[in-house]
């Protein structure tokens, strides 16, 4: 199964790998949601949705359905 | 060449970059708020004195994340920047950025720069650099970005003078673009360049990708040979965005250092509490309670003072002016009418103050985050919370605030249900009726019963909005992609100056907007109440004297009897009487009926109408409106007209009824159809009638 932002746990960081441009709003791209950038899951709203993220230094929230579209790989270099 | 023309300055920037505080710093209270022609986007222009006796017109454009518009507010920005002939076309653009979000904010900067307008980069919130461990190499950044940089703190008022100097010397700012548009797709752009050799490539690209008017070019002409599928265009836009970020990353790698070891972060701690699954909601509820308690409790003293002041003023006018028709109009029509609206300034100012603080502090975004999942169950979005809360001020800006809801169905439902929330125009009505029928007592020592009733009315407003949304969600069959992106800005202590200016502006527009209507209506009402057809009106005095021949009345009693017979037989009295059969089941007499009719186009007219009606024929002008209403007796039942049953029935009628022509107009504009405002009008008004009817019949 592919890892997406929706499968991250609170506090985990990951690198954005790929997504279908069609299913992502342009605004999200413009806020820095682009392949190669790092995303961190900061908070999960009560009832599990939406997700509060730090993407490339930008703090924003998106819904689960959008988060499921964005493939990532976990970064596990806890120092 | 020395021209006397003012410099046109446009402020452009992402939301939450302190753009408005920069605007306030530059212009002070020298602002004009209006609308762009034909659309309801707010247009803020201010004036600023620069060094060397030069003046500037400062235009505060709506906040936008990029030049790829996704709402009409953002469209305004592009349409202006693409139209050189617009008289507001900027001589110089100031792109306002937040030092903590420089990377993202620079995206918009590079886009503006590519339009080849002189662009100054304003890096705001510089006072937080040390705290966040940020250092900037300004000369290097100026060189790489081909611009002039003003490092300022609009919050602390630092760097504003230096910024003014830069504006004066705007002609020295380079207009060289940041990104070579051709690099997005060389073949495609080379073709474009060959076909339109005199046009800026980036402008052409914007015209192709957006839905904007471009006066100098026939859009169809471009589209004919350069049409691409939606997904191809989006792929190119993604490529463009990546290119821009590459450029920005390269620049910042050299020009910006962030030492995270020095950074202190209290955002995450606050977030943990404010978006907590239990405490988050508790805090939200507490904040709302404080707001509604204070609106009623704190504003009582200034309101009573204004009320008494106007009663005295009216009495004074009656006494000092020569007796006659004009004096009657002034003392009984105009002064009570104006007083009826001015009295609500304290409450409205408090309301705008709280909403402004919630938005300024960054808390509103947390509420959106907290509420999204719950709101979706009702077919709304978390972003609907903002319209629903600001709807407590006025439904008109609230409906405009739905523009950032990406999904059309969620947006439409929000527009349709927002008028249920208790707007400030309902406050005057609620305030006076609550004061009349709910006892001014405290329960549990601190909770004021009247305040509690007001809070209940607000909850009824929210509740019916949510419930109608639930119904609409079931009924409406609209499919659409559900995009949802919201920025979570940093917490900020609200700036006194920003809140203050906002409160002044909003209160002013409420008072003047509503004041004009109320003044006009109270003059008309006064005329209709002081004139009447037939003998019952014109010969009232002789009729009463004749009727009481056996037991002549005292002069005071005679005067009162004459006045009330005249009022009943005046034009307005006859109109009121004719609708009495419809409204008496709700517990209203003909005087209230008139107030309900005259407030059909604007609710707040209710109080002014009653003020005028009760003043006409009442020689005792020193009495306040409230006392006059209190004393009103129903001649048939002998009860007070404003008793518990009729009072609650009126409160609920006003809670549900759609009595606002401006809201209907804005719904028409935002939904582009008459269908939706008509639906609002019919649904809300019939609901109001039925609820008021049932309430009165049960309680009486």
XYZ file of C-alpha atoms in Angstrom:
779
model
C 0.000 0.000 0.000
C 1.226 3.462 -0.822
C 1.935 5.855 2.025
C -0.024 9.097 1.841
C -0.301 12.106 4.131
C -3.483 10.599 5.550
C -1.557 7.661 6.989
C 0.956 9.802 8.894
C 0.850 9.869 12.655
C 0.896 13.049 14.678
C 4.423 14.478 14.759
C 5.696 12.410 11.808
C 7.576 13.982 8.947
C 7.589 12.814 5.351
C 8.758 13.863 1.916
C 6.158 14.499 -0.748
C 6.661 12.097 -3.663
C 3.834 12.389 -6.168
C 0.182 13.192 -6.727
C -2.237 13.602 -9.566
C -2.365 17.322 -10.352
C -6.055 16.978 -11.173
C -7.064 15.992 -7.672
C -5.162 18.721 -5.843
C -6.291 22.365 -5.776
C -3.830 24.787 -7.339
C -3.874 26.808 -4.146
C -2.347 23.895 -2.272
C 0.497 23.678 -4.795
C 1.075 27.378 -4.433
C 1.336 27.014 -0.687
C 4.262 24.684 -1.219
C 2.726 21.248 -1.587
C 5.153 20.124 -4.307
C 7.178 16.935 -4.825
C 10.373 16.976 -2.796
C 9.083 19.240 -0.039
C 8.790 18.069 3.539
C 5.447 17.737 5.272
C 4.904 17.349 9.011
C 1.595 16.354 10.593
C 1.107 18.771 13.477
C -2.435 18.126 14.696
C -5.427 16.018 13.851
C -8.776 17.707 14.399
C -11.295 16.110 16.739
C -13.141 13.299 14.887
C -10.018 12.641 12.812
C -10.429 15.258 10.083
C -9.081 17.746 8.853
C -5.299 17.514 9.233
C -3.118 20.393 10.370
C 0.162 20.311 8.457
C 3.418 22.113 8.133
C 4.337 21.902 4.463
C 7.602 23.516 3.546
C 7.303 25.955 6.460
C 3.701 26.854 5.685
C 1.043 26.002 8.249
C -2.250 24.870 6.774
C -5.091 22.424 7.143
C -6.569 20.098 4.507
C -9.229 17.403 4.577
C -8.502 13.671 4.679
C -9.815 13.130 1.165
C -7.172 15.503 -0.213
C -4.484 14.099 2.087
C -5.170 10.604 0.673
C -4.166 11.823 -2.784
C -0.670 12.912 -1.797
C 1.947 10.154 -1.735
C 4.860 10.549 0.644
C 7.805 8.640 2.062
C 8.470 8.781 5.776
C 11.589 10.492 7.004
C 12.972 8.711 10.045
C 16.107 10.454 11.056
C 15.275 11.242 14.637
C 18.365 12.775 16.099
C 8.799 66.836 -15.871
C 7.142 67.730 -12.621
C 3.699 66.331 -12.317
C 1.276 67.178 -9.547
C -0.418 63.830 -9.852
C -0.611 61.688 -6.720
C 1.380 58.480 -6.849
C -0.881 55.425 -7.100
C 0.316 52.788 -4.685
C -1.234 49.321 -4.514
C -0.801 47.128 -1.451
C -0.733 43.473 -2.432
C -0.064 40.506 -0.222
C -1.075 37.143 1.165
C -3.707 37.131 3.873
C -2.253 37.344 7.389
C 0.816 39.350 6.440
C -0.302 42.479 8.272
C -1.284 44.200 5.018
C -4.120 46.046 6.690
C -1.904 47.326 9.472
C 0.584 48.624 6.900
C -2.361 50.358 5.233
C -3.465 51.816 8.561
C 0.085 52.935 9.347
C 0.380 54.744 6.014
C -3.028 56.354 5.958
C -4.271 56.654 9.536
C -7.952 57.479 9.533
C -7.667 58.951 6.066
C -9.573 56.086 4.487
C -12.519 55.598 2.206
C -14.269 52.281 1.997
C -16.447 51.600 -1.002
C -17.147 48.883 -3.514
C -15.701 48.024 -6.876
C -18.299 48.881 -9.519
C -20.804 46.119 -10.140
C -19.383 43.728 -7.587
C -19.461 43.720 -3.828
C -15.751 43.443 -3.156
C -14.701 46.037 -0.623
C -12.465 48.735 -2.006
C -10.279 50.574 0.487
C -8.434 53.688 -0.557
C -6.443 55.944 1.707
C -4.254 58.993 1.377
C -0.712 59.374 2.538
C 1.614 62.374 2.711
C 5.114 61.503 1.566
C 8.331 63.512 1.913
C 8.891 66.490 -0.463
C 5.191 67.372 -0.441
C 4.320 64.397 -2.578
C 1.026 62.667 -1.980
C 0.008 59.098 -2.611
C -3.270 57.267 -3.066
C -2.909 53.973 -1.261
C -5.123 51.161 -2.505
C -5.498 48.166 -0.215
C -6.214 45.232 -2.549
C -7.899 42.065 -1.241
C -5.500 39.501 0.202
C -4.477 36.835 -2.313
C -2.070 33.900 -2.326
C -1.243 34.183 -5.999
C -2.280 35.757 -9.270
C -4.153 32.585 -10.181
C -7.495 33.779 -8.909
C -9.923 31.424 -7.285
C -12.495 33.962 -6.059
C -13.864 37.315 -7.178
C -11.881 39.065 -4.445
C -8.699 37.721 -5.980
C -9.976 38.516 -9.452
C -10.050 42.184 -8.518
C -6.294 42.098 -8.027
C -5.522 40.639 -11.451
C -8.038 42.715 -13.325
C -6.487 45.861 -11.930
C -2.911 44.766 -12.578
C -3.657 43.772 -16.164
C -5.476 46.951 -17.043
C -3.099 49.843 -17.599
C -6.016 52.174 -18.366
C -7.639 51.785 -14.975
C -7.353 55.061 -13.121
C -6.209 53.132 -10.065
C -3.512 51.255 -11.982
C -0.531 51.377 -9.641
C 2.585 53.387 -10.381
C 4.211 51.188 -7.811
C 3.166 47.944 -6.141
C 4.073 47.126 -2.559
C 4.110 43.406 -1.929
C 3.658 42.890 1.797
C 5.255 39.746 3.189
C 5.604 38.177 6.608
C 9.220 37.551 7.578
C 8.247 34.179 9.032
C 6.572 33.031 5.800
C 8.920 34.687 3.378
C 9.279 31.677 1.115
C 5.579 31.318 0.437
C 4.953 35.070 0.312
C 7.652 35.518 -2.318
C 5.661 33.405 -4.777
C 3.196 36.248 -5.215
C 6.057 38.726 -5.319
C 7.677 36.961 -8.285
C 4.330 36.955 -10.107
C 3.772 40.680 -9.597
C 7.341 41.328 -10.626
C 6.790 39.505 -13.909
C 4.097 42.006 -14.819
C 6.941 44.536 -15.010
C 5.358 47.005 -12.626
C 7.824 48.732 -10.257
C 7.545 46.522 -7.188
C 8.846 47.167 -3.694
C 9.197 44.207 -1.356
C 7.943 45.033 2.113
C 9.084 42.518 4.704
C 6.779 42.951 7.660
C 6.933 41.735 11.265
C 10.660 42.373 11.370
C 10.420 42.707 15.148
C 9.933 38.923 15.343
C 13.157 38.056 13.496
C 15.324 37.807 16.568
C 12.719 35.802 18.404
C 12.493 33.361 15.487
C 16.258 33.240 14.872
C 15.978 34.734 11.368
C 18.705 36.827 9.757
C 18.404 38.406 6.320
C 21.046 39.700 3.940
C 19.078 42.650 2.579
C 21.549 43.924 -0.074
C 21.886 40.414 -1.474
C 18.118 39.898 -1.521
C 17.603 43.269 -3.218
C 20.128 42.291 -5.841
C 18.763 38.792 -6.521
C 15.124 39.826 -6.483
C 15.849 43.005 -8.464
C 13.895 45.195 -6.105
C 14.102 47.557 -3.151
C 13.294 46.116 0.247
C 11.667 47.842 3.192
C 12.132 45.962 6.433
C 9.330 47.125 8.672
C 7.163 46.295 11.619
C 3.707 47.702 11.106
C 2.882 46.513 14.610
C 5.618 48.577 16.232
C 5.559 51.314 13.585
C 9.194 50.665 12.606
C 10.556 51.381 9.130
C 7.484 53.243 7.904
C 9.412 56.441 7.116
C 12.012 54.492 5.133
C 9.175 52.826 3.236
C 7.719 56.248 2.381
C 11.119 57.285 0.996
C 11.170 54.201 -1.199
C 7.683 55.007 -2.514
C 8.769 58.536 -3.451
C 11.682 57.113 -5.424
C 9.697 54.339 -7.050
C 11.026 55.198 -10.493
C 14.430 53.840 -9.518
C 13.019 50.364 -8.843
C 13.894 47.864 -11.543
C 11.043 46.373 -13.552
C 13.014 43.368 -14.687
C 11.013 40.123 -14.222
C 12.049 37.254 -11.945
C 11.075 34.277 -14.052
C 11.506 33.843 -17.749
C 8.019 32.634 -18.704
C 9.400 30.745 -21.700
C 11.109 28.313 -19.388
C 7.717 26.878 -18.407
C 7.217 25.390 -21.872
C 9.633 26.802 -24.483
C 7.792 25.706 -27.629
C 4.400 26.899 -26.492
C 5.659 30.244 -25.249
C 7.780 30.906 -28.312
C 4.681 30.492 -30.443
C 2.836 32.894 -28.174
C 5.603 35.416 -28.458
C 5.599 35.215 -32.254
C 1.834 35.671 -32.457
C 1.688 38.581 -29.991
C 5.058 40.280 -30.224
C 3.927 43.404 -28.366
C 2.517 41.712 -25.320
C 4.120 40.573 -22.129
C 4.347 36.800 -22.135
C 3.343 36.445 -18.503
C 0.303 38.636 -19.074
C -0.744 36.473 -21.992
C -0.267 33.410 -19.859
C -2.478 34.860 -17.117
C -5.150 35.712 -19.642
C -5.078 32.178 -21.020
C -5.299 30.536 -17.620
C -7.861 32.732 -15.897
C -11.281 34.034 -16.324
C -10.469 37.728 -16.328
C -11.295 40.631 -18.577
C -8.410 41.910 -20.551
C -9.337 45.083 -22.312
C -6.503 45.380 -24.780
C -6.748 41.936 -26.199
C -9.455 39.791 -27.623
C -9.387 36.761 -25.413
C -11.049 34.565 -27.996
C -8.264 35.330 -30.385
C -5.645 34.010 -27.998
C -7.742 31.064 -27.089
C -8.372 29.976 -30.643
C -4.853 28.850 -31.385
C -3.529 28.384 -27.869
C -6.282 26.429 -26.205
C -5.163 23.634 -23.951
C -7.166 21.175 -21.953
C -7.853 22.021 -18.351
C -5.489 19.356 -17.093
C -2.695 20.412 -19.450
C -3.035 23.987 -18.245
C -2.914 22.847 -14.656
C 0.187 20.777 -15.330
C 1.846 23.853 -16.770
C 0.732 25.911 -13.776
C 2.289 23.324 -11.511
C 5.485 23.530 -13.523
C 5.394 27.308 -13.252
C 4.929 27.084 -9.490
C 7.838 24.655 -9.163
C 10.052 26.965 -11.233
C 9.145 29.914 -9.068
C 9.893 28.028 -5.877
C 13.233 26.889 -7.309
C 14.117 30.499 -7.913
C 12.921 31.529 -4.441
C 14.772 28.677 -2.737
C 18.005 29.636 -4.523
C 17.605 33.257 -3.433
C 16.739 32.445 0.165
C 19.507 29.873 0.512
C 21.968 32.736 0.291
C 19.916 35.592 1.647
C 18.170 34.095 4.634
C 19.409 32.168 7.636
C 17.131 30.563 10.174
C 18.653 29.374 13.405
C 15.930 27.119 14.741
C 17.835 26.671 17.995
C 16.985 30.295 18.777
C 13.378 29.954 17.761
C 10.789 29.777 20.474
C 7.484 28.302 19.597
C 4.411 28.868 21.629
C 2.138 28.342 18.640
C 2.149 24.567 19.054
C 1.387 24.814 22.762
C -1.555 27.117 22.147
C -2.730 24.958 19.248
C -2.722 21.904 21.463
C -5.176 23.568 23.849
C -7.313 25.531 21.405
C -7.875 22.603 19.033
C -8.175 20.025 21.807
C -11.069 17.617 21.345
C -12.618 18.697 24.654
C -11.043 21.961 25.801
C -11.126 23.372 22.287
C -14.923 23.325 22.266
C -15.205 24.474 25.877
C -13.028 27.495 25.165
C -14.957 28.307 22.002
C -18.233 28.167 23.885
C -16.885 30.301 26.732
C -15.648 32.932 24.299
C -19.064 33.105 22.649
C -20.769 33.393 26.060
C -18.552 36.270 27.126
C -19.271 38.063 23.853
C -23.036 37.791 24.176
C -23.152 38.602 27.860
C -21.040 41.688 27.346
C -23.048 42.926 24.380
C -26.042 43.127 26.615
C -24.546 43.927 29.981
C -21.687 46.310 29.242
C -23.546 48.423 26.758
C -26.478 49.068 29.048
C -25.154 52.224 30.680
C -24.201 54.108 27.488
C -27.451 52.977 25.879
C -29.624 54.255 28.695
C -27.725 57.525 28.599
C -28.301 57.925 24.864
C -31.970 57.062 25.249
C -32.546 59.634 27.980
C -30.424 62.169 26.107
C -32.615 61.942 23.048
C -35.795 62.149 25.072
C -34.486 65.348 26.670
C -33.356 66.688 23.330
C -36.762 66.072 21.840
C -38.469 67.838 24.760
C -36.061 70.740 24.448
C -36.783 71.069 20.725
C -40.488 71.074 21.444
C -40.086 73.785 24.035
C -37.642 76.120 22.303
C -38.826 75.979 18.708
C -41.895 77.979 17.695
C -44.949 75.703 17.723
C -46.068 74.437 14.339
C -45.933 71.586 11.878
C -42.180 71.771 11.365
C -41.485 71.619 15.089
C -43.703 68.591 15.362
C -41.815 66.919 12.553
C -38.462 67.624 14.204
C -39.416 66.864 17.776
C -41.690 63.908 17.098
C -40.463 62.490 13.817
C -36.793 63.122 13.210
C -35.249 63.228 16.672
C -36.867 60.029 17.970
C -36.083 58.349 14.639
C -32.387 59.173 14.853
C -32.294 58.333 18.538
C -33.822 54.964 17.725
C -30.758 54.052 15.710
C -27.957 55.832 17.574
C -28.861 54.021 20.752
C -27.499 50.794 19.301
C -24.029 52.106 18.603
C -22.598 50.667 21.851
C -23.852 47.150 21.130
C -22.837 47.187 17.503
C -19.405 48.555 18.336
C -18.859 45.786 20.910
C -19.894 43.163 18.395
C -17.563 44.414 15.689
C -14.794 44.706 18.258
C -15.055 41.050 19.271
C -15.267 39.764 15.706
C -12.316 41.874 14.738
C -10.290 40.529 17.686
C -11.166 36.917 16.839
C -9.993 37.382 13.255
C -6.889 39.428 14.050
C -5.628 37.012 16.669
C -5.639 34.010 14.320
C -8.159 32.201 16.516
C -10.835 32.111 13.802
C -8.782 29.637 11.711
C -8.584 27.292 14.694
C -12.346 27.407 14.994
C -12.625 26.506 11.307
C -10.262 23.577 11.888
C -12.165 22.486 14.987
C -15.594 22.695 13.391
C -15.026 21.376 9.850
C -15.930 17.739 10.459
C -19.029 18.642 12.467
C -20.207 21.243 9.973
C -19.825 18.828 7.080
C -22.471 16.634 8.618
C -24.876 19.508 7.915
C -23.665 20.135 4.407
C -21.538 23.064 5.526
C -17.790 23.587 5.658
C -15.615 24.520 8.616
C -15.215 27.775 6.759
C -18.959 28.369 7.164
C -18.235 29.165 10.799
C -16.754 32.508 9.813
C -19.867 33.693 7.932
C -22.103 32.341 10.671
C -20.180 34.220 13.347
C -19.735 37.421 11.373
C -23.398 37.114 10.452
C -23.981 38.216 14.025
C -22.762 41.596 12.853
C -24.403 41.693 9.442
C -25.446 39.080 6.906
C -24.116 41.103 3.986
C -20.366 40.947 4.683
C -20.991 37.449 6.035
C -22.372 36.260 2.716
C -19.415 37.847 0.981
C -17.130 35.978 3.378
C -18.393 32.693 1.918
C -16.287 33.310 -1.169
C -13.356 31.343 0.167
C -15.458 28.184 0.484
C -14.164 26.094 -2.396
C -17.120 23.754 -2.770
C -20.178 25.280 -4.462
C -22.781 23.237 -2.604
C -21.263 24.024 0.789
C -21.026 27.640 -0.216
C -24.618 27.883 -1.477
C -25.990 26.312 1.705
C -23.937 28.704 3.804
C -25.289 31.687 1.854
C -28.861 30.478 2.242
C -28.738 29.869 5.993
C -26.538 32.769 7.105
C -29.486 35.234 7.395
C -30.808 33.129 10.296
C -27.932 34.203 12.515
C -28.783 37.082 14.781
C -27.486 40.163 12.995
C -26.922 43.525 14.608
C -30.127 44.878 13.042
C -32.103 42.395 15.130
C -30.349 43.591 18.271
C -32.348 46.842 18.589
C -35.584 44.877 18.340
C -34.453 42.198 20.774
C -33.000 44.715 23.174
C -36.113 46.773 23.580
C -38.515 43.830 23.789
C -36.334 41.904 26.218
C -36.104 44.990 28.388
C -39.908 45.173 28.373
C -40.934 41.570 29.003
C -37.991 39.784 30.661
C -37.276 40.742 34.289
C -33.903 42.342 34.999
C -32.850 39.760 37.585
C -29.823 37.650 38.234
C -29.803 33.875 38.594
C -26.967 32.141 40.433
C -25.676 35.557 41.366
C -23.938 36.403 38.076
C -26.085 35.404 35.127
C -28.373 38.171 34.027
C -31.754 36.857 32.871
C -31.995 39.403 30.104
C -28.484 38.518 28.922
C -29.433 34.849 29.055
C -32.500 35.458 26.909
C -30.389 37.280 24.386
C -27.935 34.395 24.324
C -30.836 31.976 23.795
C -31.966 34.033 20.822
C -28.479 33.831 19.363
C -28.512 30.070 19.878
C -31.913 29.858 18.181
C -30.420 31.773 15.276
C -27.448 29.417 14.963
C -29.651 26.405 15.568
C -32.102 27.255 12.826
C -29.224 28.002 10.446
C -27.713 24.579 11.133
C -31.056 22.803 10.944
C -31.985 24.445 7.629
C -28.546 23.552 6.313
C -29.241 19.937 7.215
C -32.524 20.035 5.285
C -30.939 21.781 2.294
C -28.127 19.242 2.261
C -30.724 16.495 1.871
C -32.730 18.356 -0.757
C -30.109 19.949 -2.994
C -28.512 17.668 -5.551
C -25.253 19.311 -6.462
C -22.066 17.368 -7.055
C -18.690 18.960 -6.903
C -15.135 18.468 -5.778
C -14.698 19.248 -2.136
C -11.521 21.206 -1.932
C -10.602 22.604 1.423
C -7.387 24.437 2.180
C -7.003 26.855 5.030
C -3.944 28.632 6.280
C -3.327 28.431 10.017
C -1.707 31.779 10.723
C 0.509 32.556 13.657
C -1.169 33.809 16.802
C -0.953 37.547 17.173
C -1.998 39.941 19.849
C -4.694 42.019 18.107
C -3.488 45.524 17.395
C -5.525 48.188 19.109
C -5.247 50.522 16.133
C -6.537 47.923 13.644
C -9.432 46.898 15.848
C -10.266 50.520 16.568
C -10.283 51.574 12.910
C -12.332 48.523 11.972
C -14.916 49.250 14.668
C -15.147 52.905 13.636
C -15.510 52.071 9.930
C -18.110 49.362 10.414
C -20.156 51.290 12.957
C -20.058 54.358 10.763
C -21.335 52.491 7.739
C -24.062 50.854 9.832
C -25.232 54.142 11.274
C -25.179 56.027 7.990
C -26.581 53.164 5.937
C -29.374 52.342 8.336
C -29.717 55.936 9.463
C -30.651 57.176 6.009
C -33.446 54.624 5.624
C -34.691 55.133 9.147
C -34.715 58.886 8.810
C -36.666 58.713 5.565
C -39.123 56.190 6.946
C -39.654 58.087 10.170
C -40.479 61.251 8.253
C -42.956 59.385 6.075
C -44.445 57.674 9.114
C -44.729 60.934 10.981
C -46.598 62.419 8.047
C -48.929 59.438 7.749
C -49.539 59.463 11.487
C -50.254 63.177 11.763
C -52.693 63.324 8.868
C -55.816 61.411 8.105
C -58.905 61.324 5.941
C -62.485 61.808 7.077
C -64.213 63.415 9.995
C -63.036 61.012 12.677
C -59.556 62.418 12.240
C -60.254 66.038 11.460
C -63.014 66.613 13.980
C -61.610 64.412 16.729
C -61.677 67.127 19.354
C -65.267 68.257 18.796
C -66.458 64.648 18.615
C -64.930 63.789 21.956
C -66.237 66.925 23.605
C -69.684 66.125 22.277
C -69.451 62.537 23.519
C -68.475 63.632 27.013
C -70.920 66.487 27.410
C -72.385 65.131 30.633
C -69.041 64.648 32.354
C -66.519 67.065 30.796
C -62.947 65.726 30.713
C -60.008 67.438 32.344
C -57.781 69.181 29.827
C -55.034 66.535 30.084
C -57.454 63.649 29.609
C -59.058 65.436 26.712
C -55.733 65.989 25.031
C -54.797 62.319 25.384
C -58.180 61.143 24.129
C -57.974 63.423 21.105
C -54.452 62.330 20.285
C -55.279 58.658 20.423
C -58.421 59.036 18.316
C -56.436 61.031 15.776
C -53.708 58.407 15.608
C -56.212 55.602 15.171
C -57.874 57.431 12.296
C -54.731 58.694 10.641
C -53.556 57.117 7.384
C -51.112 54.917 9.212
C -53.728 53.970 11.792
C -56.138 52.890 9.103
C -53.425 50.867 7.396
C -52.525 49.192 10.667
C -56.145 48.439 11.424
C -56.626 46.800 8.050
C -53.892 44.239 8.678
C -54.925 43.591 12.263
C -56.827 40.370 11.460
C -53.616 38.830 10.115
C -51.403 39.801 13.019
C -53.703 39.699 16.028
C -53.386 35.874 16.288
C -49.674 36.535 16.862
C -50.509 38.874 19.755
C -49.749 42.156 18.008
C -51.892 45.280 17.898
C -52.099 47.555 14.880
C -49.217 49.728 16.062
C -46.866 46.768 16.178
C -48.303 45.716 12.837
C -47.154 48.986 11.321
C -43.712 48.530 12.785
C -43.549 45.001 11.338
C -44.552 46.259 7.889
C -42.220 49.237 7.867
C -39.329 47.019 8.954
C -39.923 44.658 6.063
C -36.968 46.077 4.165
C -34.746 46.528 7.218
C -35.388 45.131 10.677
C -33.877 47.932 12.681
C -36.626 50.251 11.424
C -38.964 48.518 13.914
C -37.797 50.486 16.919
C -37.646 53.780 15.075
C -41.192 53.231 13.844
C -42.538 52.534 17.299
C -40.602 55.542 18.561
C -42.277 57.743 15.974
C -45.753 56.274 16.465
C -45.617 56.595 20.224
C -44.228 60.109 20.071
C -46.946 61.430 17.819
C -49.744 62.629 20.028
C -47.767 62.236 23.196
C -47.170 65.610 24.735
C -44.805 64.191 27.317
C -41.577 64.036 25.352
C -39.395 63.558 28.369
C -40.507 59.984 28.674
C -38.239 57.431 27.038
C -39.530 55.186 24.275
C -39.141 52.194 26.527
C -41.401 53.705 29.173
C -43.986 54.634 26.600
C -44.061 51.096 25.271
C -44.216 49.742 28.808
C -47.286 51.831 29.555
C -49.167 50.824 26.410
C -52.448 49.042 27.261
C -54.589 46.966 24.949
C -58.031 48.671 25.124
C -59.928 45.406 24.599
C -58.237 43.029 27.036
C -56.889 45.651 29.405
C -53.530 43.850 29.407
C -50.234 45.392 28.562
C -49.584 45.309 24.829
C -46.020 44.165 25.452
C -46.636 41.222 27.761
C -44.688 37.990 28.039
C -46.640 36.102 25.350
C -46.690 38.842 22.723
C -43.096 39.764 23.551
C -41.773 36.232 23.034
C -43.883 35.899 19.892
C -42.326 39.095 18.525
C -38.818 37.980 19.467
C -39.269 34.716 17.591
C -40.902 36.434 14.643
C -37.841 38.647 14.264
C -35.522 35.682 14.815
C -36.832 33.895 11.731
C -38.318 36.468 9.372
C -36.362 37.536 6.302
C -36.665 41.283 6.669
C -33.699 42.678 4.894
C -33.785 43.869 1.300
C -30.002 44.200 1.210
C -29.488 40.558 2.129
C -31.830 39.467 -0.648
C -29.894 41.641 -3.074
C -26.542 40.211 -2.048
C -27.853 36.649 -2.269
C -29.022 37.401 -5.779
C -25.584 38.756 -6.651
C -23.582 35.946 -5.127
C -25.740 33.120 -6.471
C -26.480 34.857 -9.747
C -30.126 33.871 -9.632
C -33.433 35.146 -8.261
C -34.377 31.633 -7.279
C -32.324 31.571 -4.084
C -33.269 34.935 -2.579
C -36.932 34.155 -3.269
C -36.574 30.806 -1.562
C -35.009 32.558 1.437
C -37.793 35.103 1.600
C -40.657 32.632 1.388
C -39.176 29.980 3.640
C -37.990 32.309 6.389
C -41.061 34.515 6.467
C -43.575 31.695 6.583
C -41.527 29.948 9.261
C -41.553 33.186 11.264
C -45.312 33.546 11.009
C -46.043 29.979 12.028
C -43.610 29.975 14.956
C -44.893 33.320 16.270
C -48.482 32.147 15.929
C -47.913 28.911 17.829
C -45.855 30.659 20.511
C -48.477 33.275 21.248
C -51.361 30.825 21.263
C -49.512 28.538 23.688
C -48.250 31.245 26.024
C -51.211 33.577 26.236
